[in-house]
Coordinates of C-alpha atoms in Angstrom, one line a residue:
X1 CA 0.0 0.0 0.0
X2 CA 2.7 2.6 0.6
X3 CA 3.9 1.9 -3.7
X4 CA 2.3 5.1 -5.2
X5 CA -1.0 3.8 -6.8
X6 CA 0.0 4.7 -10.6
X7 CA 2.7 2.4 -10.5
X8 CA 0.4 -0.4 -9.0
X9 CA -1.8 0.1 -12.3
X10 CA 1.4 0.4 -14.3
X11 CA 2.8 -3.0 -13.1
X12 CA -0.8 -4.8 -13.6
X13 CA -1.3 -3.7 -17.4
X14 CA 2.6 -5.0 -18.2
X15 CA 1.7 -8.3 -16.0
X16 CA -1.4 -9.1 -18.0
X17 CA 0.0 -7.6 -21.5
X18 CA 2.6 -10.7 -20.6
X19 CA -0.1 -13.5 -18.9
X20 CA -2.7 -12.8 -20.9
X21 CA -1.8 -13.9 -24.4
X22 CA -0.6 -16.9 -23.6
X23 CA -3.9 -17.8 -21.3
X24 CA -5.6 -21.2 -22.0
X25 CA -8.6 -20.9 -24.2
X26 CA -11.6 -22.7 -22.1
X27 CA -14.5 -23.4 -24.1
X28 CA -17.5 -22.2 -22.0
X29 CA -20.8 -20.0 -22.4
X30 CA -21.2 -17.0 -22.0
X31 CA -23.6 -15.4 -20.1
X32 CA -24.2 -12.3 -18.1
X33 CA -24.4 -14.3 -14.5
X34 CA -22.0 -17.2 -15.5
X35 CA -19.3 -14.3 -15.8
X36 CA -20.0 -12.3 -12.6
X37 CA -19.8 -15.5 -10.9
X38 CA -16.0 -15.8 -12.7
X39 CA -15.0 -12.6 -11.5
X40 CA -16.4 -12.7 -8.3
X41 CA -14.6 -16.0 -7.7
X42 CA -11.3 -14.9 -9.2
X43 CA -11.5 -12.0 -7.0
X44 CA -12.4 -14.1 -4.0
X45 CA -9.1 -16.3 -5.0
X46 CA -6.8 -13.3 -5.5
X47 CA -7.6 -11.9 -2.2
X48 CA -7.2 -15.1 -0.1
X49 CA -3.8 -15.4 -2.0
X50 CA -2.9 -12.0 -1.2
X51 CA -3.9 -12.2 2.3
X52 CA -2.0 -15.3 2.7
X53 CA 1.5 -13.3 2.1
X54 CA -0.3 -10.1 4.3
X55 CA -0.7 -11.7 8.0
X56 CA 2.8 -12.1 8.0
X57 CA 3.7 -8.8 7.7
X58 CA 1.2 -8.1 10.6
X59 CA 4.1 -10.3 12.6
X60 CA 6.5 -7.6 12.8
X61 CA 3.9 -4.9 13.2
X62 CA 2.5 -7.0 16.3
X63 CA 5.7 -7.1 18.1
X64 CA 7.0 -3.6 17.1
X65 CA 3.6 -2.4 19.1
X66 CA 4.2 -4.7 22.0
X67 CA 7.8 -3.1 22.0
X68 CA 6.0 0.3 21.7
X69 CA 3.7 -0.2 24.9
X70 CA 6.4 -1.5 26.9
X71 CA 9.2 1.4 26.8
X72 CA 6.6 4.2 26.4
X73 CA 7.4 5.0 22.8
X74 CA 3.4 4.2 21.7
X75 CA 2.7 7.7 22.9
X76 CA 4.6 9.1 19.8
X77 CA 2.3 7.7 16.6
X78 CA 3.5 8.1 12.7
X79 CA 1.6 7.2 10.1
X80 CA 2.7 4.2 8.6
X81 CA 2.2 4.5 4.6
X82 CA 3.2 0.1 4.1
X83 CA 0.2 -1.0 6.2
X84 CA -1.8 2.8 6.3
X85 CA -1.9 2.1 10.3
X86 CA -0.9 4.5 13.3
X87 CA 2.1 3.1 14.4
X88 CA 4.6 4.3 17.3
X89 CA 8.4 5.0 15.9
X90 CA 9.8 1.9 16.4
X91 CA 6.2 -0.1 14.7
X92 CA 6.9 2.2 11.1
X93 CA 10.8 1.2 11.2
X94 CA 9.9 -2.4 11.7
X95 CA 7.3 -2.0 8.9
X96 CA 9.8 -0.7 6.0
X97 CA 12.7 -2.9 7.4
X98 CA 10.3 -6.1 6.8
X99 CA 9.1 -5.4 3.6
X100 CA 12.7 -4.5 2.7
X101 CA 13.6 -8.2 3.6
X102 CA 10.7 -9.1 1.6
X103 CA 12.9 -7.4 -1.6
X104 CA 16.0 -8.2 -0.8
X105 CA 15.1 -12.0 -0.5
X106 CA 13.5 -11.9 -4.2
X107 CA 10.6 -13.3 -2.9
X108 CA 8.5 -11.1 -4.8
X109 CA 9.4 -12.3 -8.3
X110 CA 8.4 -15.9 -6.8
X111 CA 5.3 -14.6 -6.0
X112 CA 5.1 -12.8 -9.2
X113 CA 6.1 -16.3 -10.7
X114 CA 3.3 -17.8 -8.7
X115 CA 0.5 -15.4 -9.8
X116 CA 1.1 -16.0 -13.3
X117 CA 1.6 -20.1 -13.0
X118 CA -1.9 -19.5 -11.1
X119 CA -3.8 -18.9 -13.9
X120 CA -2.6 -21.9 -15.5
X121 CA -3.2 -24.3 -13.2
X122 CA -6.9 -22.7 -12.3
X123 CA -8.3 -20.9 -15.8
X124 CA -9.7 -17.9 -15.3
X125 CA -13.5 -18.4 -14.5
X126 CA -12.6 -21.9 -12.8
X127 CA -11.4 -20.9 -9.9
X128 CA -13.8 -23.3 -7.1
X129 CA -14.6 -22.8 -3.6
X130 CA -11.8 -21.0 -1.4
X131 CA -13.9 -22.5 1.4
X132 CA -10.9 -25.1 1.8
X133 CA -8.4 -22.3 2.1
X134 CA -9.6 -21.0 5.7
X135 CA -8.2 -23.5 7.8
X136 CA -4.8 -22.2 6.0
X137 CA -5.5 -18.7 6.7
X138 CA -6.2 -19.5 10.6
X139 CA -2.8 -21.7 10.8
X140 CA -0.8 -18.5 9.0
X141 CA -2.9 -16.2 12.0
X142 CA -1.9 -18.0 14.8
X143 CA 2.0 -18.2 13.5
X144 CA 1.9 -14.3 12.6
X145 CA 0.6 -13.6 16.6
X146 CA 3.0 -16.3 18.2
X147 CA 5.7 -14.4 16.0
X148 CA 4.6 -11.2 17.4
X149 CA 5.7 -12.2 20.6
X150 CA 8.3 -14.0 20.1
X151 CA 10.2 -11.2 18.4
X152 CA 8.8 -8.9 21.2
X153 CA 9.7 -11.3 23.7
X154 CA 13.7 -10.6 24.9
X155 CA 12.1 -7.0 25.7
X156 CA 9.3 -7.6 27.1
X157 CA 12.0 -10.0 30.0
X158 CA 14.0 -6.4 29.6
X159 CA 10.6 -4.5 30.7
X160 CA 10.5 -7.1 33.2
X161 CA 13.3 -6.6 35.0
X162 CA 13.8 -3.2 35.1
X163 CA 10.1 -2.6 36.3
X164 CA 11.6 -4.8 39.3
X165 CA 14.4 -2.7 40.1
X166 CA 11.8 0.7 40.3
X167 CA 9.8 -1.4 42.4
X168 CA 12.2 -2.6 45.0
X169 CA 13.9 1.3 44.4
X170 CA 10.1 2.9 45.3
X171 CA 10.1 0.7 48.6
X172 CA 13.3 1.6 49.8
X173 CA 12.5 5.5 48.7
X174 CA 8.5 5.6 48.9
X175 CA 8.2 9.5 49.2
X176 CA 10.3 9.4 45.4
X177 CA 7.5 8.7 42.3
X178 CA 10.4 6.1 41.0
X179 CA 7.8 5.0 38.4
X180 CA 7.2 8.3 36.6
X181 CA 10.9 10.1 37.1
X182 CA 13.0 7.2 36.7
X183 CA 10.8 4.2 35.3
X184 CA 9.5 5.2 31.6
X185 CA 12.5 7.2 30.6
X186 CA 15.1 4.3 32.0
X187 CA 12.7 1.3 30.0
X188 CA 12.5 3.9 26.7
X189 CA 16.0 4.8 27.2
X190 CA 16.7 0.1 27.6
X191 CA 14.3 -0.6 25.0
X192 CA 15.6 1.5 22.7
X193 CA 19.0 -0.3 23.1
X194 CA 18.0 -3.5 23.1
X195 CA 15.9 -3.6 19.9
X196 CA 19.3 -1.7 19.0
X197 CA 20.7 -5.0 19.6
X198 CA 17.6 -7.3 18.9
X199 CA 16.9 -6.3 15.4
X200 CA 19.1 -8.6 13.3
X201 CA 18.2 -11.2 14.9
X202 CA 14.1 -9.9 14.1
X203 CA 14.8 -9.8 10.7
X204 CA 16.5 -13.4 10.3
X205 CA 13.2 -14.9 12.7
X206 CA 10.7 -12.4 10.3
X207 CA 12.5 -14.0 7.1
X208 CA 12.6 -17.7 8.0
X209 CA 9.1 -17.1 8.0
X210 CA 8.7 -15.3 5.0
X211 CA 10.1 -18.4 3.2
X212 CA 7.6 -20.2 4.8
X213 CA 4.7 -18.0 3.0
X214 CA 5.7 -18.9 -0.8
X215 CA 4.5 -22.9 0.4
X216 CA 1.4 -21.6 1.8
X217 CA 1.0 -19.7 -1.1
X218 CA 1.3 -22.9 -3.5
X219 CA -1.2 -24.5 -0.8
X220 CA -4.4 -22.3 -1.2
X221 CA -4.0 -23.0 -5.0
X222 CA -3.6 -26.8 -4.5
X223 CA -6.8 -27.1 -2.1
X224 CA -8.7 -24.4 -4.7
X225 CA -8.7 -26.6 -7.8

């Protein structure tokens, strides 16, 4: 979503000047209803298939805003133009450095590949039910959340532990407000480090499972035919 939207449109018309000719012919009637149902079930196809590369991107975007709540940093909000969200600082640099790995892996000329070997191996018009395809989409869900906080997770044990030290600091000094002077700016000043620290090792976890979304994207057209 953040690609300007004329270059979208551009990309489309040079994808199906080079899909289109070379489409199988299928011999079918054609009426008014039989070809709103084609569309409508094309559509329905090439939105599960899109969605199926999408939750994983929400991955990084779920533990960028656990990271945000944590160290106090969700209180600064961006717009994000990738996944047109209001994201914290640290949620819109997560967002660009994932789809970055999503480039610098190739992955989207695979999934370039795989859109046009989709229309051979399901004509246009014969797409079936995508009914099959939800169990797929619950499975890629669950991963993309369990991600979330897994990436988030060495922070979240940093948040931990330095919310322990205020609190043992605000018993032995109760009249000092340890929490507000010393607590959020020492866990933004710690989580700012550690993602620091943290973030290669994000972006080898986020692209393991970008790998991962190419075979799930082969899936939902296997279960569709």
């Amino acid at each position: 979503q953040g690609v300007p939207k004329h270059v979208t449109i551009l990309i489309s018309i040079v994808l199906t000047l080079l899909i289109a000719p070379n489409l199988p012919v299928v011999p079918d009637e054609v009426t008014i209803l039989g070809s709103v149902y084609a569309i409508g079930s094309d559509l329905i196809l090439g939105w599960t298939l899109a969605m199926s590369v999408r939750i994983i991107f929400s991955a990084m975007a779920i533990g960028a805003e656990i990271i945000s709540r944590q160290t106090a940093m969700g209180m600064a909000m961006f717009m994000d133009p990738v996944l047109q969200l209001q994201q914290s600082p640290i949620g819109v640099l997560a967002s660009w450095i994932s789809g970055l790995v999503f480039l610098a892996m190739g992955l989207h000329l695979k999934f370039i590949e795989g859109i046009a070997y989709s229309f051979y191996w399901i004509p246009p018009g014969q797409a079936g039910s995508v009914a099959p395809t939800a169990p797929i989409l619950l499975e890629a869900t669950k991963t993309a959340i369990l991600v979330g906080f897994q990436l988030s997770g060495p922070l979240l044990v940093l948040v931990l532990l330095v919310n322990t030290f205020i609190g043992i600091m605000a018993k032995l000094a109760p009249k000092m407000n340890m929490f507000f002077s010393i607590g959020m700016t020492l866990n933004t000043i710690m989580g700012i480090i550690v993602f620091a620290l943290a973030l290669p090792w994000m972006m080898v976890v986020h692209a393991s499972h970008l790998e991962g979304t190419l075979d799930r994207f082969m899936q939902i057209l296997t279960v569709v035919d």
